[in-house]
Amino acid sequence: DIQLTQSPSFLSASVGDRVTITCRASQGISTYLAWYQQKPGKAPKLLIYAASTLQSGVPSRFSGSGSGTEFTLTISSLQPEDFATYYCQQLNSYPRSTFGQGTRLEIK
Amino acid sequence: EVLLLESGGGLVQPGGSLSLSCAASGFSFSSYVMNWVRQAPGKGLEWVSAIRGSGTTYYADSVKGRFTISRDNSKNTLYLEMDSLTAEDTAIYYCVKDNIVGAIHHNDYWGQGTLVTVSS
């Protein structure tokens, strides 16, 4: 099974900061990677798919990059509504998929 | 507007059974792979099962042989039958729609979730 490891698991940052979250796969997954945002008590929301394609309606301050085994999610200038937990998901073994353990982004 | 509305969650004793449903609307239900993804309290996301429009099914090893996914395309409804439940199955269960752009799959819509609690 393909494992995904996110780093860091916890991140404290301020409004306006640029932040980067990394997701590493245990084996190559091309660009079959998605990123989700989840706020407390809510369902996850798709941000990015195919490693770098922004989902419709998602602000352009979110961007994704990477291929193979290393991927990043970058938020260029944090807004108050961005404080949430972020998950990566691999779909290389579609329709089976696995998620990273999550990165909790909190206000400093 | 795509809507996914789960129902059927609740409290069940260890070893018991429970059936979940997901009513879908706003898209051509039979054309899309549908999934169940769960999240234990305070934990991360775990893919549970998927079903193609044709009815081909897939399961995570943790639920294989205990859970059964099915769909009724005439009713635009997804189901999850859960048997031999244990405390480790306690979670919010999300109904999730698949999408494909080019050759790239992703999960574009999620329901609000239904809570399953396995406890005596």
PDB file of N, CA, C and O in Angstrom, chain B residues 50-110:
ATOM      1  N   ALA B  50     -15.568   1.882  -2.604  1.00  0.00           N
ATOM      2  CA  ALA B  50     -15.988   2.579  -3.814  1.00  0.00           C
ATOM      3  C   ALA B  50     -16.807   1.646  -4.687  1.00  0.00           C
ATOM      4  O   ALA B  50     -16.665   0.412  -4.606  1.00  0.00           O
ATOM      5  N   ILE B  51     -17.636   2.237  -5.533  1.00  0.00           N
ATOM      6  CA  ILE B  51     -18.446   1.454  -6.461  1.00  0.00           C
ATOM      7  C   ILE B  51     -18.573   2.213  -7.767  1.00  0.00           C
ATOM      8  O   ILE B  51     -18.862   3.415  -7.794  1.00  0.00           O
ATOM      9  N   ARG B  52     -18.332   1.500  -8.853  1.00  0.00           N
ATOM     10  CA  ARG B  52     -18.486   2.097 -10.172  1.00  0.00           C
ATOM     11  C   ARG B  52     -19.970   2.145 -10.544  1.00  0.00           C
ATOM     12  O   ARG B  52     -20.799   1.457  -9.939  1.00  0.00           O
ATOM     13  N   GLY B  53     -20.291   2.912 -11.557  1.00  0.00           N
ATOM     14  CA  GLY B  53     -21.663   2.991 -12.020  1.00  0.00           C
ATOM     15  C   GLY B  53     -22.204   1.639 -12.457  1.00  0.00           C
ATOM     16  O   GLY B  53     -23.398   1.358 -12.332  1.00  0.00           O
ATOM     17  N   SER B  54     -21.308   0.784 -12.929  1.00  0.00           N
ATOM     18  CA  SER B  54     -21.680  -0.559 -13.384  1.00  0.00           C
ATOM     19  C   SER B  54     -21.924  -1.515 -12.232  1.00  0.00           C
ATOM     20  O   SER B  54     -22.489  -2.595 -12.425  1.00  0.00           O
ATOM     21  N   GLY B  55     -21.469  -1.113 -11.025  1.00  0.00           N
ATOM     22  CA  GLY B  55     -21.654  -1.956  -9.849  1.00  0.00           C
ATOM     23  C   GLY B  55     -20.393  -2.651  -9.353  1.00  0.00           C
ATOM     24  O   GLY B  55     -20.444  -3.322  -8.319  1.00  0.00           O
ATOM     25  N   THR B  56     -19.273  -2.512 -10.048  1.00  0.00           N
ATOM     26  CA  THR B  56     -18.016  -3.098  -9.558  1.00  0.00           C
ATOM     27  C   THR B  56     -17.636  -2.421  -8.253  1.00  0.00           C
ATOM     28  O   THR B  56     -17.686  -1.191  -8.146  1.00  0.00           O
ATOM     29  N   THR B  57     -17.226  -3.238  -7.276  1.00  0.00           N
ATOM     30  CA  THR B  57     -16.983  -2.720  -5.933  1.00  0.00           C
ATOM     31  C   THR B  57     -15.530  -2.899  -5.489  1.00  0.00           C
ATOM     32  O   THR B  57     -14.827  -3.798  -5.975  1.00  0.00           O
ATOM     33  N   TYR B  58     -15.113  -2.052  -4.553  1.00  0.00           N
ATOM     34  CA  TYR B  58     -13.753  -2.059  -4.006  1.00  0.00           C
ATOM     35  C   TYR B  58     -13.852  -1.757  -2.518  1.00  0.00           C
ATOM     36  O   TYR B  58     -14.697  -0.955  -2.100  1.00  0.00           O
ATOM     37  N   TYR B  59     -12.950  -2.379  -1.720  1.00  0.00           N
ATOM     38  CA  TYR B  59     -13.001  -2.209  -0.275  1.00  0.00           C
ATOM     39  C   TYR B  59     -11.596  -2.032   0.303  1.00  0.00           C
ATOM     40  O   TYR B  59     -10.626  -2.620  -0.192  1.00  0.00           O
ATOM     41  N   ALA B  60     -11.518  -1.259   1.386  1.00  0.00           N
ATOM     42  CA  ALA B  60     -10.307  -1.228   2.184  1.00  0.00           C
ATOM     43  C   ALA B  60     -10.167  -2.561   2.911  1.00  0.00           C
ATOM     44  O   ALA B  60     -11.171  -3.208   3.246  1.00  0.00           O
ATOM     45  N   ASP B  61      -8.928  -2.972   3.168  1.00  0.00           N
ATOM     46  CA  ASP B  61      -8.699  -4.244   3.851  1.00  0.00           C
ATOM     47  C   ASP B  61      -9.376  -4.271   5.217  1.00  0.00           C
ATOM     48  O   ASP B  61      -9.814  -5.331   5.678  1.00  0.00           O
ATOM     49  N   SER B  62      -9.477  -3.108   5.868  1.00  0.00           N
ATOM     50  CA  SER B  62     -10.022  -3.039   7.226  1.00  0.00           C
ATOM     51  C   SER B  62     -11.508  -3.374   7.288  1.00  0.00           C
ATOM     52  O   SER B  62     -12.031  -3.665   8.371  1.00  0.00           O
ATOM     53  N   VAL B  63     -12.200  -3.322   6.149  1.00  0.00           N
ATOM     54  CA  VAL B  63     -13.651  -3.574   6.157  1.00  0.00           C
ATOM     55  C   VAL B  63     -14.061  -4.712   5.222  1.00  0.00           C
ATOM     56  O   VAL B  63     -15.234  -5.117   5.218  1.00  0.00           O
ATOM     57  N   LYS B  64     -13.115  -5.238   4.466  1.00  0.00           N
ATOM     58  CA  LYS B  64     -13.435  -6.296   3.498  1.00  0.00           C
ATOM     59  C   LYS B  64     -14.041  -7.494   4.206  1.00  0.00           C
ATOM     60  O   LYS B  64     -13.542  -7.947   5.239  1.00  0.00           O
ATOM     61  N   GLY B  65     -15.152  -7.990   3.661  1.00  0.00           N
ATOM     62  CA  GLY B  65     -15.842  -9.124   4.252  1.00  0.00           C
ATOM     63  C   GLY B  65     -16.875  -8.745   5.296  1.00  0.00           C
ATOM     64  O   GLY B  65     -17.677  -9.587   5.710  1.00  0.00           O
ATOM     65  N   ARG B  66     -16.861  -7.484   5.752  1.00  0.00           N
ATOM     66  CA  ARG B  66     -17.822  -7.028   6.767  1.00  0.00           C
ATOM     67  C   ARG B  66     -18.763  -5.971   6.212  1.00  0.00           C
ATOM     68  O   ARG B  66     -19.923  -5.873   6.637  1.00  0.00           O
ATOM     69  N   PHE B  67     -18.259  -5.134   5.297  1.00  0.00           N
ATOM     70  CA  PHE B  67     -19.063  -4.049   4.732  1.00  0.00           C
ATOM     71  C   PHE B  67     -19.418  -4.392   3.287  1.00  0.00           C
ATOM     72  O   PHE B  67     -18.635  -5.028   2.572  1.00  0.00           O
ATOM     73  N   THR B  68     -20.595  -3.930   2.862  1.00  0.00           N
ATOM     74  CA  THR B  68     -21.036  -4.112   1.479  1.00  0.00           C
ATOM     75  C   THR B  68     -21.543  -2.786   0.937  1.00  0.00           C
ATOM     76  O   THR B  68     -22.475  -2.196   1.489  1.00  0.00           O
ATOM     77  N   ILE B  69     -20.926  -2.328  -0.143  1.00  0.00           N
ATOM     78  CA  ILE B  69     -21.363  -1.107  -0.808  1.00  0.00           C
ATOM     79  C   ILE B  69     -22.272  -1.490  -1.963  1.00  0.00           C
ATOM     80  O   ILE B  69     -22.074  -2.522  -2.628  1.00  0.00           O
ATOM     81  N   SER B  70     -23.292  -0.678  -2.186  1.00  0.00           N
ATOM     82  CA  SER B  70     -24.190  -0.916  -3.314  1.00  0.00           C
ATOM     83  C   SER B  70     -24.793   0.414  -3.743  1.00  0.00           C
ATOM     84  O   SER B  70     -24.634   1.426  -3.065  1.00  0.00           O
ATOM     85  N   ARG B  71     -25.487   0.396  -4.861  1.00  0.00           N
ATOM     86  CA  ARG B  71     -26.122   1.617  -5.349  1.00  0.00           C
ATOM     87  C   ARG B  71     -27.380   1.246  -6.111  1.00  0.00           C
ATOM     88  O   ARG B  71     -27.484   0.161  -6.693  1.00  0.00           O
ATOM     89  N   ASP B  72     -28.331   2.168  -6.122  1.00  0.00           N
ATOM     90  CA  ASP B  72     -29.541   2.031  -6.921  1.00  0.00           C
ATOM     91  C   ASP B  72     -29.582   3.245  -7.826  1.00  0.00           C
ATOM     92  O   ASP B  72     -29.943   4.342  -7.378  1.00  0.00           O
ATOM     93  N   ASN B  73     -29.165   3.066  -9.060  1.00  0.00           N
ATOM     94  CA  ASN B  73     -29.087   4.202  -9.976  1.00  0.00           C
ATOM     95  C   ASN B  73     -30.472   4.767 -10.310  1.00  0.00           C
ATOM     96  O   ASN B  73     -30.591   5.931 -10.664  1.00  0.00           O
ATOM     97  N   SER B  74     -31.515   3.959 -10.173  1.00  0.00           N
ATOM     98  CA  SER B  74     -32.864   4.454 -10.446  1.00  0.00           C
ATOM     99  C   SER B  74     -33.356   5.383  -9.346  1.00  0.00           C
ATOM    100  O   SER B  74     -34.239   6.206  -9.565  1.00  0.00           O
ATOM    101  N   LYS B  75     -32.760   5.226  -8.168  1.00  0.00           N
ATOM    102  CA  LYS B  75     -33.148   6.059  -7.026  1.00  0.00           C
ATOM    103  C   LYS B  75     -32.064   7.079  -6.661  1.00  0.00           C
ATOM    104  O   LYS B  75     -32.207   7.811  -5.680  1.00  0.00           O
ATOM    105  N   ASN B  76     -30.975   7.116  -7.443  1.00  0.00           N
ATOM    106  CA  ASN B  76     -29.859   8.031  -7.155  1.00  0.00           C
ATOM    107  C   ASN B  76     -29.387   7.902  -5.708  1.00  0.00           C
ATOM    108  O   ASN B  76     -29.176   8.903  -5.014  1.00  0.00           O
ATOM    109  N   THR B  77     -29.233   6.666  -5.265  1.00  0.00           N
ATOM    110  CA  THR B  77     -28.905   6.428  -3.867  1.00  0.00           C
ATOM    111  C   THR B  77     -27.753   5.437  -3.739  1.00  0.00           C
ATOM    112  O   THR B  77     -27.711   4.422  -4.437  1.00  0.00           O
ATOM    113  N   LEU B  78     -26.844   5.763  -2.832  1.00  0.00           N
ATOM    114  CA  LEU B  78     -25.691   4.932  -2.485  1.00  0.00           C
ATOM    115  C   LEU B  78     -25.940   4.336  -1.113  1.00  0.00           C
ATOM    116  O   LEU B  78     -26.536   4.988  -0.244  1.00  0.00           O
ATOM    117  N   TYR B  79     -25.473   3.113  -0.912  1.00  0.00           N
ATOM    118  CA  TYR B  79     -25.686   2.420   0.361  1.00  0.00           C
ATOM    119  C   TYR B  79     -24.368   1.870   0.901  1.00  0.00           C
ATOM    120  O   TYR B  79     -23.415   1.614   0.155  1.00  0.00           O
ATOM    121  N   LEU B  80     -24.353   1.658   2.225  1.00  0.00           N
ATOM    122  CA  LEU B  80     -23.257   0.934   2.864  1.00  0.00           C
ATOM    123  C   LEU B  80     -23.870   0.075   3.960  1.00  0.00           C
ATOM    124  O   LEU B  80     -24.411   0.600   4.934  1.00  0.00           O
ATOM    125  N   GLU B  81     -23.791  -1.229   3.773  1.00  0.00           N
ATOM    126  CA  GLU B  81     -24.253  -2.183   4.773  1.00  0.00           C
ATOM    127  C   GLU B  81     -23.046  -2.595   5.605  1.00  0.00           C
ATOM    128  O   GLU B  81     -22.044  -3.071   5.052  1.00  0.00           O
ATOM    129  N   MET B  82     -23.144  -2.402   6.926  1.00  0.00           N
ATOM    130  CA  MET B  82     -21.998  -2.661   7.811  1.00  0.00           C
ATOM    131  C   MET B  82     -22.375  -3.754   8.802  1.00  0.00           C
ATOM    132  O   MET B  82     -23.354  -3.599   9.550  1.00  0.00           O
ATOM    133  N   ASP B  83     -21.613  -4.830   8.810  1.00  0.00           N
ATOM    134  CA  ASP B  83     -21.836  -5.955   9.712  1.00  0.00           C
ATOM    135  C   ASP B  83     -20.631  -6.164  10.620  1.00  0.00           C
ATOM    136  O   ASP B  83     -19.545  -5.648  10.348  1.00  0.00           O
ATOM    137  N   SER B  84     -20.826  -6.937  11.682  1.00  0.00           N
ATOM    138  CA  SER B  84     -19.741  -7.290  12.612  1.00  0.00           C
ATOM    139  C   SER B  84     -18.967  -6.050  13.051  1.00  0.00           C
ATOM    140  O   SER B  84     -17.734  -6.018  13.034  1.00  0.00           O
ATOM    141  N   LEU B  85     -19.702  -5.044  13.450  1.00  0.00           N
ATOM    142  CA  LEU B  85     -19.080  -3.768  13.793  1.00  0.00           C
ATOM    143  C   LEU B  85     -18.289  -3.859  15.094  1.00  0.00           C
ATOM    144  O   LEU B  85     -18.673  -4.581  16.028  1.00  0.00           O
ATOM    145  N   THR B  86     -17.176  -3.130  15.131  1.00  0.00           N
ATOM    146  CA  THR B  86     -16.337  -3.022  16.321  1.00  0.00           C
ATOM    147  C   THR B  86     -16.151  -1.551  16.679  1.00  0.00           C
ATOM    148  O   THR B  86     -16.490  -0.657  15.885  1.00  0.00           O
ATOM    149  N   ALA B  87     -15.571  -1.317  17.834  1.00  0.00           N
ATOM    150  CA  ALA B  87     -15.343   0.063  18.271  1.00  0.00           C
ATOM    151  C   ALA B  87     -14.483   0.826  17.275  1.00  0.00           C
ATOM    152  O   ALA B  87     -14.602   2.053  17.140  1.00  0.00           O
ATOM    153  N   GLU B  88     -13.606   0.108  16.567  1.00  0.00           N
ATOM    154  CA  GLU B  88     -12.723   0.757  15.594  1.00  0.00           C
ATOM    155  C   GLU B  88     -13.477   1.284  14.371  1.00  0.00           C
ATOM    156  O   GLU B  88     -12.918   2.019  13.563  1.00  0.00           O
ATOM    157  N   ASP B  89     -14.748   0.902  14.241  1.00  0.00           N
ATOM    158  CA  ASP B  89     -15.563   1.414  13.125  1.00  0.00           C
ATOM    159  C   ASP B  89     -16.285   2.704  13.493  1.00  0.00           C
ATOM    160  O   ASP B  89     -16.971   3.293  12.640  1.00  0.00           O
ATOM    161  N   THR B  90     -16.163   3.129  14.752  1.00  0.00           N
ATOM    162  CA  THR B  90     -16.770   4.396  15.175  1.00  0.00           C
ATOM    163  C   THR B  90     -16.156   5.550  14.406  1.00  0.00           C
ATOM    164  O   THR B  90     -14.939   5.745  14.424  1.00  0.00           O
ATOM    165  N   ALA B  91     -17.007   6.307  13.705  1.00  0.00           N
ATOM    166  CA  ALA B  91     -16.498   7.375  12.837  1.00  0.00           C
ATOM    167  C   ALA B  91     -17.659   8.136  12.220  1.00  0.00           C
ATOM    168  O   ALA B  91     -18.814   7.685  12.250  1.00  0.00           O
ATOM    169  N   ILE B  92     -17.341   9.274  11.662  1.00  0.00           N
ATOM    170  CA  ILE B  92     -18.251   9.946  10.738  1.00  0.00           C
ATOM    171  C   ILE B  92     -18.025   9.321   9.365  1.00  0.00           C
ATOM    172  O   ILE B  92     -16.874   9.192   8.919  1.00  0.00           O
ATOM    173  N   TYR B  93     -19.106   8.932   8.717  1.00  0.00           N
ATOM    174  CA  TYR B  93     -19.027   8.319   7.392  1.00  0.00           C
ATOM    175  C   TYR B  93     -19.518   9.336   6.357  1.00  0.00           C
ATOM    176  O   TYR B  93     -20.653   9.821   6.442  1.00  0.00           O
ATOM    177  N   TYR B  94     -18.629   9.633   5.398  1.00  0.00           N
ATOM    178  CA  TYR B  94     -18.941  10.596   4.345  1.00  0.00           C
ATOM    179  C   TYR B  94     -19.228   9.868   3.037  1.00  0.00           C
ATOM    180  O   TYR B  94     -18.483   8.941   2.645  1.00  0.00           O
ATOM    181  N   CYS B  95     -20.246  10.310   2.365  1.00  0.00           N
ATOM    182  CA  CYS B  95     -20.544   9.907   0.993  1.00  0.00           C
ATOM    183  C   CYS B  95     -19.797  10.871   0.082  1.00  0.00           C
ATOM    184  O   CYS B  95     -19.902  12.105   0.245  1.00  0.00           O
ATOM    185  N   VAL B  96     -19.031  10.333  -0.869  1.00  0.00           N
ATOM    186  CA  VAL B  96     -18.132  11.174  -1.660  1.00  0.00           C
ATOM    187  C   VAL B  96     -18.267  10.864  -3.150  1.00  0.00           C
ATOM    188  O   VAL B  96     -18.184   9.699  -3.561  1.00  0.00           O
ATOM    189  N   LYS B  97     -18.456  11.884  -3.941  1.00  0.00           N
ATOM    190  CA  LYS B  97     -18.578  11.734  -5.399  1.00  0.00           C
ATOM    191  C   LYS B  97     -17.204  11.839  -6.054  1.00  0.00           C
ATOM    192  O   LYS B  97     -16.386  12.691  -5.698  1.00  0.00           O
ATOM    193  N   ASP B  98     -16.974  10.965  -7.001  1.00  0.00           N
ATOM    194  CA  ASP B  98     -15.752  11.032  -7.797  1.00  0.00           C
ATOM    195  C   ASP B  98     -15.969  11.923  -9.010  1.00  0.00           C
ATOM    196  O   ASP B  98     -17.092  12.099  -9.464  1.00  0.00           O
ATOM    197  N   ASN B  99     -14.880  12.489  -9.508  1.00  0.00           N
ATOM    198  CA  ASN B  99     -14.929  13.206 -10.771  1.00  0.00           C
ATOM    199  C   ASN B  99     -13.684  12.842 -11.563  1.00  0.00           C
ATOM    200  O   ASN B  99     -12.696  12.366 -11.005  1.00  0.00           O
ATOM    201  N   ILE B 100     -13.754  13.025 -12.857  1.00  0.00           N
ATOM    202  CA  ILE B 100     -12.593  12.757 -13.701  1.00  0.00           C
ATOM    203  C   ILE B 100     -12.445  13.873 -14.715  1.00  0.00           C
ATOM    204  O   ILE B 100     -13.414  14.262 -15.367  1.00  0.00           O
ATOM    205  N   VAL B 101     -11.236  14.405 -14.794  1.00  0.00           N
ATOM    206  CA  VAL B 101     -10.899  15.433 -15.775  1.00  0.00           C
ATOM    207  C   VAL B 101      -9.691  14.920 -16.546  1.00  0.00           C
ATOM    208  O   VAL B 101      -8.624  14.712 -15.956  1.00  0.00           O
ATOM    209  N   GLY B 102      -9.874  14.701 -17.828  1.00  0.00           N
ATOM    210  CA  GLY B 102      -8.830  14.009 -18.571  1.00  0.00           C
ATOM    211  C   GLY B 102      -8.748  12.598 -18.032  1.00  0.00           C
ATOM    212  O   GLY B 102      -9.740  11.871 -18.015  1.00  0.00           O
ATOM    213  N   ALA B 103      -7.608  12.212 -17.544  1.00  0.00           N
ATOM    214  CA  ALA B 103      -7.466  10.883 -16.942  1.00  0.00           C
ATOM    215  C   ALA B 103      -7.277  10.987 -15.439  1.00  0.00           C
ATOM    216  O   ALA B 103      -6.910  10.002 -14.788  1.00  0.00           O
ATOM    217  N   ILE B 104      -7.567  12.148 -14.875  1.00  0.00           N
ATOM    218  CA  ILE B 104      -7.281  12.410 -13.466  1.00  0.00           C
ATOM    219  C   ILE B 104      -8.561  12.360 -12.635  1.00  0.00           C
ATOM    220  O   ILE B 104      -9.502  13.118 -12.865  1.00  0.00           O
ATOM    221  N   HIS B 105      -8.564  11.437 -11.675  1.00  0.00           N
ATOM    222  CA  HIS B 105      -9.702  11.315 -10.771  1.00  0.00           C
ATOM    223  C   HIS B 105      -9.475  12.148  -9.509  1.00  0.00           C
ATOM    224  O   HIS B 105      -8.330  12.355  -9.089  1.00  0.00           O
ATOM    225  N   HIS B 106     -10.551  12.604  -8.923  1.00  0.00           N
ATOM    226  CA  HIS B 106     -10.498  13.287  -7.641  1.00  0.00           C
ATOM    227  C   HIS B 106     -11.890  13.278  -7.050  1.00  0.00           C
ATOM    228  O   HIS B 106     -12.881  13.002  -7.742  1.00  0.00           O
ATOM    229  N   ASN B 107     -11.976  13.564  -5.756  1.00  0.00           N
ATOM    230  CA  ASN B 107     -13.248  13.553  -5.039  1.00  0.00           C
ATOM    231  C   ASN B 107     -13.748  14.977  -4.902  1.00  0.00           C
ATOM    232  O   ASN B 107     -13.264  15.726  -4.051  1.00  0.00           O
ATOM    233  N   ASP B 108     -14.714  15.365  -5.741  1.00  0.00           N
ATOM    234  CA  ASP B 108     -15.064  16.784  -5.796  1.00  0.00           C
ATOM    235  C   ASP B 108     -16.208  17.209  -4.886  1.00  0.00           C
ATOM    236  O   ASP B 108     -16.319  18.402  -4.578  1.00  0.00           O
ATOM    237  N   TYR B 109     -17.067  16.285  -4.484  1.00  0.00           N
ATOM    238  CA  TYR B 109     -18.159  16.658  -3.585  1.00  0.00           C
ATOM    239  C   TYR B 109     -18.282  15.636  -2.460  1.00  0.00           C
ATOM    240  O   TYR B 109     -18.194  14.430  -2.683  1.00  0.00           O
ATOM    241  N   TRP B 110     -18.490  16.182  -1.242  1.00  0.00           N
ATOM    242  CA  TRP B 110     -18.628  15.376  -0.047  1.00  0.00           C
ATOM    243  C   TRP B 110     -19.957  15.707   0.627  1.00  0.00           C
ATOM    244  O   TRP B 110     -20.356  16.871   0.660  1.00  0.00           O
TER     245      TRP B 110
END
